[in-house]
CSV table of N, CA and C in Angstrom, one decimal:
chain,number,residue,atom,x,y,z
Y,18,UNK,N,0.8,-1.2,0.0
Y,18,UNK,CA,0.0,0.0,0.0
Y,18,UNK,C,0.9,1.3,0.0
Y,19,UNK,N,2.1,1.2,0.6
Y,19,UNK,CA,2.9,2.4,0.7
Y,19,UNK,C,3.9,2.4,-0.5
Y,20,UNK,N,3.8,1.5,-1.5
Y,20,UNK,CA,4.7,1.4,-2.6
Y,20,UNK,C,6.1,1.6,-2.3
Y,21,UNK,N,6.7,0.7,-1.5
Y,21,UNK,CA,8.1,0.8,-1.2
Y,21,UNK,C,9.0,0.5,-2.3
Y,22,UNK,N,10.3,0.9,-2.2
Y,22,UNK,CA,11.3,0.7,-3.2
Y,22,UNK,C,11.7,-0.8,-3.3
Y,23,UNK,N,11.4,-1.5,-2.2
Y,23,UNK,CA,11.8,-2.9,-2.2
Y,23,UNK,C,11.3,-3.5,-0.9
Y,24,UNK,N,11.3,-4.8,-0.8
Y,24,UNK,CA,10.8,-5.5,0.4
Y,24,UNK,C,11.8,-6.7,0.7
Y,25,UNK,N,12.2,-6.8,1.9
Y,25,UNK,CA,13.0,-8.0,2.4
Y,25,UNK,C,12.1,-8.7,3.4
Y,26,UNK,N,11.9,-10.0,3.1
Y,26,UNK,CA,10.9,-10.8,3.8
Y,26,UNK,C,11.5,-12.1,4.3
Y,27,UNK,N,11.2,-12.5,5.5
Y,27,UNK,CA,11.5,-13.9,6.0
Y,27,UNK,C,10.2,-14.7,6.0
Y,28,UNK,N,10.3,-15.9,5.5
Y,28,UNK,CA,9.1,-16.7,5.3
Y,28,UNK,C,9.0,-17.9,6.2
Y,29,UNK,N,8.4,-17.8,7.3
Y,29,UNK,CA,8.3,-19.0,8.2
Y,29,UNK,C,7.6,-20.1,7.5
Y,30,UNK,N,6.6,-19.9,6.8
Y,30,UNK,CA,5.9,-20.9,5.9
Y,30,UNK,C,6.1,-20.5,4.5
Y,31,UNK,N,7.1,-21.2,3.8
Y,31,UNK,CA,7.5,-20.8,2.5
Y,31,UNK,C,6.3,-20.8,1.4
Y,32,UNK,N,5.4,-21.7,1.5
Y,32,UNK,CA,4.3,-21.8,0.5
Y,32,UNK,C,3.3,-20.7,0.8
Y,33,UNK,N,3.1,-20.3,2.0
Y,33,UNK,CA,2.1,-19.3,2.3
Y,33,UNK,C,2.4,-17.9,1.7
Y,34,UNK,N,3.7,-17.7,1.4
Y,34,UNK,CA,4.1,-16.4,0.9
Y,34,UNK,C,4.2,-16.3,-0.6
Y,35,UNK,N,4.0,-17.4,-1.3
Y,35,UNK,CA,4.1,-17.4,-2.8
Y,35,UNK,C,3.2,-16.3,-3.4
Y,36,UNK,N,1.9,-16.3,-3.1
Y,36,UNK,CA,1.0,-15.3,-3.7
Y,36,UNK,C,1.3,-13.9,-3.3
Y,37,UNK,N,1.5,-13.6,-2.0
Y,37,UNK,CA,1.9,-12.2,-1.6
Y,37,UNK,C,3.2,-11.7,-2.2
Y,38,UNK,N,4.1,-12.6,-2.4
Y,38,UNK,CA,5.4,-12.2,-3.1
Y,38,UNK,C,5.1,-11.9,-4.5
Y,39,UNK,N,4.3,-12.7,-5.2
Y,39,UNK,CA,3.9,-12.4,-6.6
Y,39,UNK,C,3.2,-11.1,-6.7
Y,40,UNK,N,2.3,-10.8,-5.7
Y,40,UNK,CA,1.6,-9.5,-5.8
Y,40,UNK,C,2.5,-8.4,-5.7
Y,41,UNK,N,3.5,-8.4,-4.9
Y,41,UNK,CA,4.5,-7.4,-4.8
Y,41,UNK,C,5.3,-7.2,-6.1
Y,42,UNK,N,5.7,-8.3,-6.6
Y,42,UNK,CA,6.5,-8.3,-7.9
Y,42,UNK,C,5.6,-7.8,-9.0
Y,43,UNK,N,4.3,-8.2,-9.1
Y,43,UNK,CA,3.4,-7.7,-10.1
Y,43,UNK,C,3.2,-6.2,-10.0
Y,44,UNK,N,3.4,-5.7,-8.8
Y,44,UNK,CA,3.2,-4.2,-8.5
Y,44,UNK,C,4.5,-3.5,-8.8
Y,45,UNK,N,5.6,-4.2,-9.3
Y,45,UNK,CA,6.8,-3.6,-9.6
Y,45,UNK,C,7.7,-3.4,-8.4
Y,46,UNK,N,7.5,-4.1,-7.3
Y,46,UNK,CA,8.3,-3.9,-6.1
Y,46,UNK,C,9.3,-5.1,-6.0
Y,47,UNK,N,10.6,-4.8,-6.1
Y,47,UNK,CA,11.5,-5.9,-6.0
Y,47,UNK,C,11.5,-6.5,-4.6
Y,48,UNK,N,11.5,-7.8,-4.5
Y,48,UNK,CA,11.4,-8.5,-3.2
Y,48,UNK,C,12.5,-9.6,-3.1
Y,49,UNK,N,13.2,-9.6,-1.9
Y,49,UNK,CA,14.1,-10.7,-1.6
Y,49,UNK,C,13.7,-11.3,-0.3
Y,50,UNK,N,14.0,-12.6,-0.2
Y,50,UNK,CA,13.8,-13.3,1.1
Y,50,UNK,C,15.1,-13.4,1.8
Y,51,UNK,N,15.0,-13.5,3.2
Y,51,UNK,CA,16.2,-13.7,4.0
Y,51,UNK,C,15.9,-14.6,5.1
Y,52,UNK,N,16.9,-15.3,5.6
Y,52,UNK,CA,16.8,-16.2,6.8
Y,52,UNK,C,15.9,-17.4,6.5
Y,53,UNK,N,14.7,-17.2,6.0
Y,53,UNK,CA,13.9,-18.4,5.7
Y,53,UNK,C,13.2,-18.1,4.3
Y,54,UNK,N,13.4,-18.9,3.4
Y,54,UNK,CA,13.1,-18.7,2.0
Y,54,UNK,C,11.7,-19.1,1.6
Y,55,UNK,N,11.3,-18.7,0.4
Y,55,UNK,CA,10.1,-19.2,-0.3
Y,55,UNK,C,10.6,-19.6,-1.7
Y,56,UNK,N,11.2,-20.7,-1.8
Y,56,UNK,CA,11.8,-21.1,-3.0
Y,56,UNK,C,10.9,-21.3,-4.2
Y,57,UNK,N,9.6,-21.5,-4.0
Y,57,UNK,CA,8.7,-21.7,-5.1
Y,57,UNK,C,8.1,-20.4,-5.5
Y,58,UNK,N,8.5,-19.3,-5.0
Y,58,UNK,CA,8.0,-18.0,-5.4
Y,58,UNK,C,8.9,-17.4,-6.4
Y,59,UNK,N,8.6,-16.2,-6.9
Y,59,UNK,CA,9.4,-15.5,-7.9
Y,59,UNK,C,10.2,-14.4,-7.3
Y,60,UNK,N,10.6,-14.6,-6.0
Y,60,UNK,CA,11.4,-13.6,-5.3
Y,60,UNK,C,12.7,-13.4,-6.1
Y,61,UNK,N,13.3,-12.2,-6.0
Y,61,UNK,CA,14.5,-11.9,-6.7
Y,61,UNK,C,15.7,-12.7,-6.3
Y,62,UNK,N,15.8,-12.9,-5.0
Y,62,UNK,CA,17.0,-13.6,-4.4
Y,62,UNK,C,16.7,-14.1,-3.0
Y,63,UNK,N,17.5,-15.0,-2.5
Y,63,UNK,CA,17.4,-15.4,-1.1
Y,63,UNK,C,18.7,-15.2,-0.5
Y,64,UNK,N,18.7,-14.6,0.7
Y,64,UNK,CA,20.0,-14.3,1.4
Y,64,UNK,C,19.8,-15.0,2.8
Y,65,UNK,N,20.7,-16.0,3.0
Y,65,UNK,CA,20.6,-16.7,4.2
Y,65,UNK,C,21.7,-17.6,4.5
Y,66,UNK,N,21.6,-18.3,5.6
Y,66,UNK,CA,22.6,-19.2,6.2
Y,66,UNK,C,22.4,-20.6,5.4
Y,67,UNK,N,23.5,-21.2,5.3
Y,67,UNK,CA,23.5,-22.6,4.9
Y,67,UNK,C,23.0,-23.4,6.0
Y,68,UNK,N,21.7,-23.6,6.1
Y,68,UNK,CA,21.1,-24.1,7.3
Y,68,UNK,C,21.4,-25.6,7.6
Y,69,UNK,N,21.5,-26.4,6.6
Y,69,UNK,CA,21.9,-27.8,6.8
Y,69,UNK,C,23.4,-27.9,7.4
Y,70,UNK,N,24.3,-27.0,6.8
Y,70,UNK,CA,25.6,-27.0,7.4
Y,70,UNK,C,25.6,-26.5,8.8
Y,71,UNK,N,24.8,-25.5,9.1
Y,71,UNK,CA,24.7,-25.0,10.5
Y,71,UNK,C,24.2,-26.1,11.4
Y,72,UNK,N,23.2,-26.9,11.0
Y,72,UNK,CA,22.7,-28.0,11.8
Y,72,UNK,C,23.8,-29.0,12.0
Y,73,UNK,N,24.6,-29.3,11.0
Y,73,UNK,CA,25.7,-30.2,11.1
Y,73,UNK,C,26.7,-29.7,12.1
Y,74,UNK,N,27.0,-28.4,12.1
Y,74,UNK,CA,27.9,-27.8,13.0
Y,74,UNK,C,27.5,-28.0,14.5
Y,75,UNK,N,26.2,-27.8,14.7
Y,75,UNK,CA,25.6,-28.0,16.0
Y,75,UNK,C,25.8,-29.5,16.5
Y,76,UNK,N,25.5,-30.4,15.5
Y,76,UNK,CA,25.7,-31.8,15.8
Y,76,UNK,C,27.1,-32.2,16.1
Y,77,UNK,N,28.0,-31.7,15.3
Y,77,UNK,CA,29.5,-32.0,15.5
Y,77,UNK,C,29.9,-31.5,16.9
Y,78,UNK,N,29.5,-30.3,17.3
Y,78,UNK,CA,29.9,-29.8,18.6
Y,78,UNK,C,29.3,-30.7,19.7
Y,79,UNK,N,28.0,-30.9,19.6
Y,79,UNK,CA,27.3,-31.7,20.6
Y,79,UNK,C,27.9,-33.1,20.7
Y,80,UNK,N,28.2,-33.7,19.6
Y,80,UNK,CA,28.7,-35.1,19.7
Y,80,UNK,C,30.0,-35.1,20.4
Y,81,UNK,N,30.9,-34.1,20.2
Y,81,UNK,CA,32.2,-34.1,20.9
Y,81,UNK,C,32.0,-33.8,22.4
Y,82,UNK,N,31.0,-33.0,22.8
Y,82,UNK,CA,30.8,-32.7,24.2
Y,82,UNK,C,30.3,-33.9,24.9
Y,83,UNK,N,29.4,-34.6,24.3
Y,83,UNK,CA,28.8,-35.8,25.0
Y,83,UNK,C,29.6,-37.1,24.8
Y,84,UNK,N,30.7,-37.0,24.2
Y,84,UNK,CA,31.6,-38.2,24.1
Y,84,UNK,C,31.2,-39.2,23.0
Y,85,UNK,N,30.4,-38.8,22.0
Y,85,UNK,CA,30.2,-39.7,20.9
Y,85,UNK,C,29.1,-40.8,21.1
Y,86,UNK,N,28.4,-40.8,22.2
Y,86,UNK,CA,27.3,-41.8,22.3
Y,86,UNK,C,26.2,-41.2,23.2
Y,87,UNK,N,25.1,-41.8,23.1
Y,87,UNK,CA,23.9,-41.4,23.9
Y,87,UNK,C,22.7,-41.0,23.0
Y,88,UNK,N,21.7,-40.5,23.7
Y,88,UNK,CA,20.5,-40.0,23.1
Y,88,UNK,C,20.5,-38.5,23.0
Y,89,UNK,N,20.1,-37.9,21.9
Y,89,UNK,CA,20.0,-36.5,21.8
Y,89,UNK,C,18.7,-36.1,21.1
Y,90,UNK,N,18.2,-34.9,21.3
Y,90,UNK,CA,16.9,-34.5,20.7
Y,90,UNK,C,17.0,-33.2,20.0
Y,91,UNK,N,15.9,-32.9,19.3
Y,91,UNK,CA,15.9,-31.6,18.6
Y,91,UNK,C,14.5,-31.0,18.9
Y,92,UNK,N,14.6,-29.7,19.3
Y,92,UNK,CA,13.3,-28.9,19.4
Y,92,UNK,C,13.4,-27.8,18.3
Y,93,UNK,N,12.3,-27.8,17.5
Y,93,UNK,CA,12.3,-26.9,16.3
Y,93,UNK,C,10.9,-26.5,16.0
Y,94,UNK,N,10.7,-25.5,15.1
Y,94,UNK,CA,9.4,-25.1,14.7
Y,94,UNK,C,9.1,-25.8,13.4
Y,95,UNK,N,8.2,-26.8,13.6
Y,95,UNK,CA,7.8,-27.7,12.4
Y,95,UNK,C,7.2,-26.8,11.3
Y,96,UNK,N,7.7,-27.1,10.1
Y,96,UNK,CA,7.2,-26.4,8.9
Y,96,UNK,C,8.0,-25.2,8.5
Y,97,UNK,N,8.9,-24.7,9.4
Y,97,UNK,CA,9.7,-23.5,9.1
Y,97,UNK,C,10.9,-24.1,8.3
Y,98,UNK,N,11.0,-23.7,7.0
Y,98,UNK,CA,12.0,-24.3,6.2
Y,98,UNK,C,13.4,-24.2,6.8
Y,99,UNK,N,13.8,-23.0,7.3
Y,99,UNK,CA,15.2,-22.9,7.8
Y,99,UNK,C,15.4,-23.9,9.0
Y,100,UNK,N,14.4,-24.1,9.9
Y,100,UNK,CA,14.6,-25.0,11.0
Y,100,UNK,C,14.5,-26.4,10.6
Y,101,UNK,N,13.7,-26.7,9.5
Y,101,UNK,CA,13.6,-28.1,9.0
Y,101,UNK,C,15.0,-28.4,8.5
Y,102,UNK,N,15.6,-27.5,7.8
Y,102,UNK,CA,17.0,-27.7,7.2
Y,102,UNK,C,18.0,-27.9,8.3
Y,103,UNK,N,17.9,-27.1,9.3
Y,103,UNK,CA,18.9,-27.2,10.5
Y,103,UNK,C,18.7,-28.6,11.1
Y,104,UNK,N,17.5,-29.0,11.4
Y,104,UNK,CA,17.3,-30.3,12.0
Y,104,UNK,C,17.7,-31.4,11.1
Y,105,UNK,N,17.5,-31.3,9.8
Y,105,UNK,CA,18.0,-32.3,8.8
Y,105,UNK,C,19.5,-32.4,8.8
Y,106,UNK,N,20.2,-31.3,8.8
Y,106,UNK,CA,21.6,-31.3,8.8
Y,106,UNK,C,22.2,-31.9,10.1
Y,107,UNK,N,21.5,-31.6,11.2
Y,107,UNK,CA,21.9,-32.2,12.5
Y,107,UNK,C,21.8,-33.7,12.4
Y,108,UNK,N,20.6,-34.2,12.0
Y,108,UNK,CA,20.3,-35.7,11.9
Y,108,UNK,C,21.3,-36.4,10.9
Y,109,UNK,N,21.5,-35.8,9.8
Y,109,UNK,CA,22.4,-36.4,8.8
Y,109,UNK,C,23.8,-36.5,9.3
Y,110,UNK,N,24.3,-35.4,9.9
Y,110,UNK,CA,25.6,-35.4,10.5
Y,110,UNK,C,25.8,-36.6,11.5
Y,111,UNK,N,24.9,-36.6,12.4
Y,111,UNK,CA,24.9,-37.7,13.4
Y,111,UNK,C,24.9,-39.1,12.8
Y,112,UNK,N,24.0,-39.3,11.9
Y,112,UNK,CA,23.9,-40.6,11.2
Y,112,UNK,C,25.2,-41.0,10.5
Y,113,UNK,N,25.8,-40.0,9.8
Y,113,UNK,CA,27.0,-40.3,9.0
Y,113,UNK,C,28.3,-40.4,9.9
Y,114,UNK,N,28.3,-39.8,11.1
Y,114,UNK,CA,29.5,-39.8,11.8
Y,114,UNK,C,29.5,-40.4,13.2
Y,115,UNK,N,28.3,-40.5,13.8
Y,115,UNK,CA,28.3,-41.0,15.1
Y,115,UNK,C,27.2,-42.1,15.3
Y,116,UNK,N,27.5,-43.3,14.9
Y,116,UNK,CA,26.5,-44.4,15.0
Y,116,UNK,C,26.1,-44.7,16.4
Y,117,UNK,N,26.8,-44.3,17.4
Y,117,UNK,CA,26.5,-44.6,18.8
Y,117,UNK,C,25.6,-43.5,19.4
Y,118,UNK,N,25.2,-42.5,18.6
Y,118,UNK,CA,24.3,-41.4,19.1
Y,118,UNK,C,23.0,-41.7,18.4
Y,119,UNK,N,22.0,-41.8,19.2
Y,119,UNK,CA,20.6,-42.0,18.8
Y,119,UNK,C,19.9,-40.6,18.8
Y,120,UNK,N,19.5,-40.1,17.6
Y,120,UNK,CA,18.7,-38.9,17.5
Y,120,UNK,C,17.3,-39.3,17.7
Y,121,UNK,N,16.7,-38.8,18.7
Y,121,UNK,CA,15.3,-39.0,19.0
Y,121,UNK,C,14.4,-38.3,18.0
Y,122,UNK,N,13.1,-38.7,17.8
Y,122,UNK,CA,12.2,-38.0,16.9
Y,122,UNK,C,12.1,-36.5,17.3
Y,123,UNK,N,12.1,-35.6,16.3
Y,123,UNK,CA,12.0,-34.2,16.5
Y,123,UNK,C,10.8,-33.8,17.3
Y,124,UNK,N,10.9,-32.7,18.1
Y,124,UNK,CA,9.8,-32.2,18.9
Y,124,UNK,C,9.5,-30.8,18.4
Y,125,UNK,N,8.2,-30.6,18.1
Y,125,UNK,CA,7.7,-29.2,17.7
Y,125,UNK,C,7.7,-28.3,18.9
Y,126,UNK,N,8.4,-27.2,18.8
Y,126,UNK,CA,8.5,-26.3,20.0
Y,126,UNK,C,7.6,-25.1,19.9
Y,127,UNK,N,6.6,-25.1,19.0
Y,127,UNK,CA,5.7,-24.0,18.9
Y,127,UNK,C,6.4,-22.8,18.4
Y,128,UNK,N,5.9,-21.6,18.7
Y,128,UNK,CA,6.5,-20.4,18.2
Y,128,UNK,C,6.9,-19.4,19.3
Y,129,UNK,N,7.2,-19.9,20.5
Y,129,UNK,CA,7.6,-19.1,21.5
Y,129,UNK,C,8.4,-19.8,22.6
Y,130,UNK,N,9.0,-19.1,23.5
Y,130,UNK,CA,9.9,-19.7,24.5
Y,130,UNK,C,9.1,-20.7,25.4
Y,131,UNK,N,7.9,-20.3,25.8
Y,131,UNK,CA,7.1,-21.1,26.7
Y,131,UNK,C,6.8,-22.5,26.1
Y,132,UNK,N,6.3,-22.5,24.8
Y,132,UNK,CA,6.0,-23.8,24.1
Y,132,UNK,C,7.3,-24.6,23.9
Y,133,UNK,N,8.4,-23.9,23.6
Y,133,UNK,CA,9.6,-24.7,23.3
Y,133,UNK,C,10.1,-25.3,24.6
Y,134,UNK,N,9.9,-24.5,25.7
Y,134,UNK,CA,10.3,-25.1,27.0
Y,134,UNK,C,9.5,-26.3,27.4
Y,135,UNK,N,8.2,-26.3,27.1
Y,135,UNK,CA,7.4,-27.5,27.4
Y,135,UNK,C,7.8,-28.6,26.5
Y,136,UNK,N,8.2,-28.3,25.3
Y,136,UNK,CA,8.6,-29.4,24.4
Y,136,UNK,C,9.9,-30.0,24.8
Y,137,UNK,N,10.9,-29.2,25.2
Y,137,UNK,CA,12.1,-29.7,25.7
Y,137,UNK,C,12.0,-30.5,27.0
Y,138,UNK,N,11.1,-30.0,27.9
Y,138,UNK,CA,10.8,-30.7,29.1
Y,138,UNK,C,10.2,-32.1,28.9
Y,139,UNK,N,9.4,-32.2,27.8
Y,139,UNK,CA,8.8,-33.5,27.5
Y,139,UNK,C,9.9,-34.4,27.0
Y,140,UNK,N,10.9,-33.9,26.3
Y,140,UNK,CA,12.0,-34.7,25.8
Y,140,UNK,C,12.8,-35.3,27.0
Y,141,UNK,N,13.0,-34.4,28.0
Y,141,UNK,CA,13.8,-34.8,29.2
Y,141,UNK,C,13.0,-35.8,30.0
Y,142,UNK,N,11.7,-35.6,30.2
Y,142,UNK,CA,10.9,-36.5,31.0
Y,142,UNK,C,10.8,-37.8,30.3
Y,143,UNK,N,10.6,-37.9,29.0
Y,143,UNK,CA,10.4,-39.1,28.3
Y,143,UNK,C,11.7,-39.9,28.1
Y,144,UNK,N,12.8,-39.2,28.2
Y,144,UNK,CA,14.1,-39.8,27.9
Y,144,UNK,C,15.1,-39.4,29.0
Y,145,UNK,N,15.0,-40.1,30.1
Y,145,UNK,CA,15.8,-39.7,31.3
Y,145,UNK,C,17.3,-39.8,31.1
Y,146,UNK,N,17.8,-40.5,30.0
Y,146,UNK,CA,19.2,-40.6,29.8
Y,146,UNK,C,19.7,-39.7,28.7
Y,147,UNK,N,18.8,-38.7,28.3
Y,147,UNK,CA,19.2,-37.8,27.2
Y,147,UNK,C,20.4,-37.0,27.6
Y,148,UNK,N,21.3,-36.9,26.6
Y,148,UNK,CA,22.6,-36.2,26.9
Y,148,UNK,C,22.7,-34.8,26.2
Y,149,UNK,N,21.8,-34.6,25.2
Y,149,UNK,CA,21.9,-33.3,24.5
Y,149,UNK,C,20.6,-32.9,23.8
Y,150,UNK,N,20.3,-31.6,23.7
Y,150,UNK,CA,19.2,-31.1,23.0
Y,150,UNK,C,19.6,-29.9,22.2
Y,151,UNK,N,19.2,-29.9,20.9
Y,151,UNK,CA,19.5,-28.9,19.9
Y,151,UNK,C,18.2,-28.1,19.8
Y,152,UNK,N,18.3,-26.8,20.1
Y,152,UNK,CA,17.2,-25.8,19.8
Y,152,UNK,C,17.4,-25.1,18.5
Y,153,UNK,N,16.6,-25.3,17.5
Y,153,UNK,CA,16.9,-24.8,16.2
Y,153,UNK,C,16.7,-23.3,15.9
Y,154,UNK,N,16.4,-22.6,16.9
Y,154,UNK,CA,16.4,-21.1,16.7
Y,154,UNK,C,16.5,-20.5,18.1
Y,155,UNK,N,16.6,-19.2,18.3
Y,155,UNK,CA,16.8,-18.6,19.6
Y,155,UNK,C,15.7,-19.0,20.6
Y,156,UNK,N,14.4,-18.9,20.2
Y,156,UNK,CA,13.3,-19.3,21.1
Y,156,UNK,C,13.4,-20.7,21.5
Y,157,UNK,N,13.8,-21.6,20.6
Y,157,UNK,CA,13.9,-23.0,20.9
Y,157,UNK,C,15.1,-23.2,21.9
Y,158,UNK,N,16.1,-22.4,21.7
Y,158,UNK,CA,17.3,-22.5,22.6
Y,158,UNK,C,16.9,-22.0,23.9
Y,159,UNK,N,16.2,-21.0,24.0
Y,159,UNK,CA,15.7,-20.5,25.3
Y,159,UNK,C,14.9,-21.5,26.0
Y,160,UNK,N,14.0,-22.2,25.3
Y,160,UNK,CA,13.2,-23.2,25.8
Y,160,UNK,C,14.0,-24.4,26.3
Y,161,UNK,N,15.0,-24.8,25.6
Y,161,UNK,CA,15.9,-25.8,26.0
Y,161,UNK,C,16.6,-25.4,27.3
Y,162,UNK,N,17.1,-24.2,27.3
Y,162,UNK,CA,17.8,-23.7,28.6
Y,162,UNK,C,16.8,-23.8,29.8
Y,163,UNK,N,15.6,-23.3,29.6
Y,163,UNK,CA,14.6,-23.3,30.7
Y,163,UNK,C,14.4,-24.7,31.2
Y,164,UNK,N,14.2,-25.7,30.2
Y,164,UNK,CA,13.9,-27.0,30.6
Y,164,UNK,C,15.1,-27.7,31.3
Y,165,UNK,N,16.3,-27.4,30.8
Y,165,UNK,CA,17.4,-28.0,31.5
Y,165,UNK,C,17.5,-27.5,32.9
Y,166,UNK,N,17.3,-26.2,33.1
Y,166,UNK,CA,17.4,-25.6,34.5
Y,166,UNK,C,16.3,-26.2,35.4
Y,167,UNK,N,15.0,-26.2,34.8
Y,167,UNK,CA,13.9,-26.7,35.6
Y,167,UNK,C,14.1,-28.2,36.0
Y,168,UNK,N,14.7,-29.0,35.1
Y,168,UNK,CA,14.9,-30.4,35.4
Y,168,UNK,C,16.1,-30.6,36.4
Y,169,UNK,N,16.8,-29.5,36.7
Y,169,UNK,CA,18.0,-29.7,37.5
Y,169,UNK,C,19.2,-30.4,36.8
Y,170,UNK,N,19.2,-30.3,35.5
Y,170,UNK,CA,20.2,-31.0,34.7
Y,170,UNK,C,21.3,-30.1,34.1
Y,171,UNK,N,21.5,-28.9,34.6
Y,171,UNK,CA,22.6,-28.1,34.2
Y,171,UNK,C,23.9,-28.9,34.4
Y,172,UNK,N,24.7,-28.9,33.3
Y,172,UNK,CA,26.0,-29.7,33.3
Y,172,UNK,C,25.8,-31.1,33.0
Y,173,UNK,N,24.6,-31.6,32.9
Y,173,UNK,CA,24.4,-33.0,32.6
Y,173,UNK,C,23.8,-33.2,31.2
Y,174,UNK,N,23.1,-32.2,30.7
Y,174,UNK,CA,22.6,-32.2,29.3
Y,174,UNK,C,23.2,-31.0,28.6
Y,175,UNK,N,23.8,-31.4,27.4
Y,175,UNK,CA,24.4,-30.4,26.5
Y,175,UNK,C,23.3,-29.7,25.7
Y,176,UNK,N,23.1,-28.4,26.0
Y,176,UNK,CA,22.1,-27.7,25.2
Y,176,UNK,C,22.8,-26.8,24.2
Y,177,UNK,N,22.4,-26.9,22.9
Y,177,UNK,CA,22.9,-26.1,21.9
Y,177,UNK,C,21.8,-25.3,21.2
Y,178,UNK,N,21.9,-24.0,21.1
Y,178,UNK,CA,20.9,-23.2,20.5
Y,178,UNK,C,21.3,-22.7,19.1
Y,179,UNK,N,20.5,-21.9,18.5
Y,179,UNK,CA,20.9,-21.3,17.2
Y,179,UNK,C,20.5,-19.8,17.3
Y,180,UNK,N,21.3,-19.0,16.8
Y,180,UNK,CA,21.1,-17.5,16.8
Y,180,UNK,C,21.7,-16.9,18.1
Y,181,UNK,N,21.8,-15.6,18.0
Y,181,UNK,CA,22.2,-14.8,19.2
Y,181,UNK,C,21.0,-14.1,19.7
Y,182,UNK,N,20.8,-14.2,21.0
Y,182,UNK,CA,19.7,-13.6,21.7
Y,182,UNK,C,20.3,-13.3,23.1
Y,183,UNK,N,20.0,-12.3,23.7
Y,183,UNK,CA,20.6,-12.0,25.0
Y,183,UNK,C,20.3,-13.1,26.0
Y,184,UNK,N,19.1,-13.7,26.0
Y,184,UNK,CA,18.8,-14.8,26.9
Y,184,UNK,C,19.7,-16.0,26.6
Y,185,UNK,N,19.9,-16.3,25.3
Y,185,UNK,CA,20.7,-17.5,24.9
Y,185,UNK,C,22.1,-17.2,25.4
Y,186,UNK,N,22.6,-16.0,25.2
Y,186,UNK,CA,24.0,-15.7,25.6
Y,186,UNK,C,24.1,-15.7,27.2
Y,187,UNK,N,23.0,-15.3,27.9
Y,187,UNK,CA,23.0,-15.5,29.3
Y,187,UNK,C,23.1,-16.9,29.8
Y,188,UNK,N,22.4,-17.8,29.1
Y,188,UNK,CA,22.4,-19.2,29.4
Y,188,UNK,C,23.8,-19.8,29.1
Y,189,UNK,N,24.4,-19.4,28.1
Y,189,UNK,CA,25.8,-19.9,27.8
Y,189,UNK,C,26.7,-19.4,28.9
Y,190,UNK,N,26.6,-18.1,29.2
Y,190,UNK,CA,27.5,-17.6,30.3
Y,190,UNK,C,27.3,-18.3,31.6
Y,191,UNK,N,26.1,-18.7,31.9
Y,191,UNK,CA,25.8,-19.4,33.2
Y,191,UNK,C,26.2,-20.9,33.1
Y,192,UNK,N,26.4,-21.4,31.9
Y,192,UNK,CA,26.7,-22.8,31.8
Y,192,UNK,C,25.4,-23.7,31.5
Y,193,UNK,N,24.3,-23.1,31.5
Y,193,UNK,CA,23.0,-23.8,31.2
Y,193,UNK,C,23.0,-24.4,29.8
Y,194,UNK,N,23.4,-23.5,28.8
Y,194,UNK,CA,23.6,-24.0,27.4
Y,194,UNK,C,25.1,-24.0,27.2
Y,195,UNK,N,25.5,-25.0,26.3
Y,195,UNK,CA,26.9,-25.1,26.0
Y,195,UNK,C,27.3,-24.2,24.9
Y,196,UNK,N,26.4,-23.9,23.9
Y,196,UNK,CA,26.8,-23.2,22.7
Y,196,UNK,C,25.6,-22.7,21.9
Y,197,UNK,N,25.9,-21.8,21.0
Y,197,UNK,CA,24.9,-21.5,20.0
Y,197,UNK,C,25.6,-21.3,18.6
Y,198,UNK,N,24.9,-21.8,17.6
Y,198,UNK,CA,25.4,-21.6,16.2
Y,198,UNK,C,24.9,-20.3,15.7
Y,199,UNK,N,25.9,-19.5,15.2
Y,199,UNK,CA,25.6,-18.1,14.8
Y,199,UNK,C,26.1,-18.0,13.4
């Protein structure tokens, strides 16, 4: 409506944005996606992280911290392309490099810290021997940190987040989370 010179858009649901992106382009407004893409759209370009490689980096770090064996989990926002790719990269890296690490089924963390905390808590409760949890974005990482603290498992469960967020950095500084992929 304001006829901007361009739009930069992150697409949590890639297919839901195909038509709105096309509307902008039809109106002569250049549009690029960033962080989370809409590959089936006619956007001009995508600017983002190599999410599978980032997920693999989280897996590599976690595998080393937990000693190459045990159960690990993933808390992510189901349907978000960037988080799906991060989770996939994590799973593929573990499968290819650490046969003694069992990656548990992914857990949907909702779209906020509270939901992701409940999801991570459910992983911890259902899997008392879990050694690590990967939170595929900052909110998921915060939820993982909350759940580790509430379970009294600081120093026992390796929590790895994604992105920088002041809360994530606080959890790393306190030792609740081990790292974050940025």
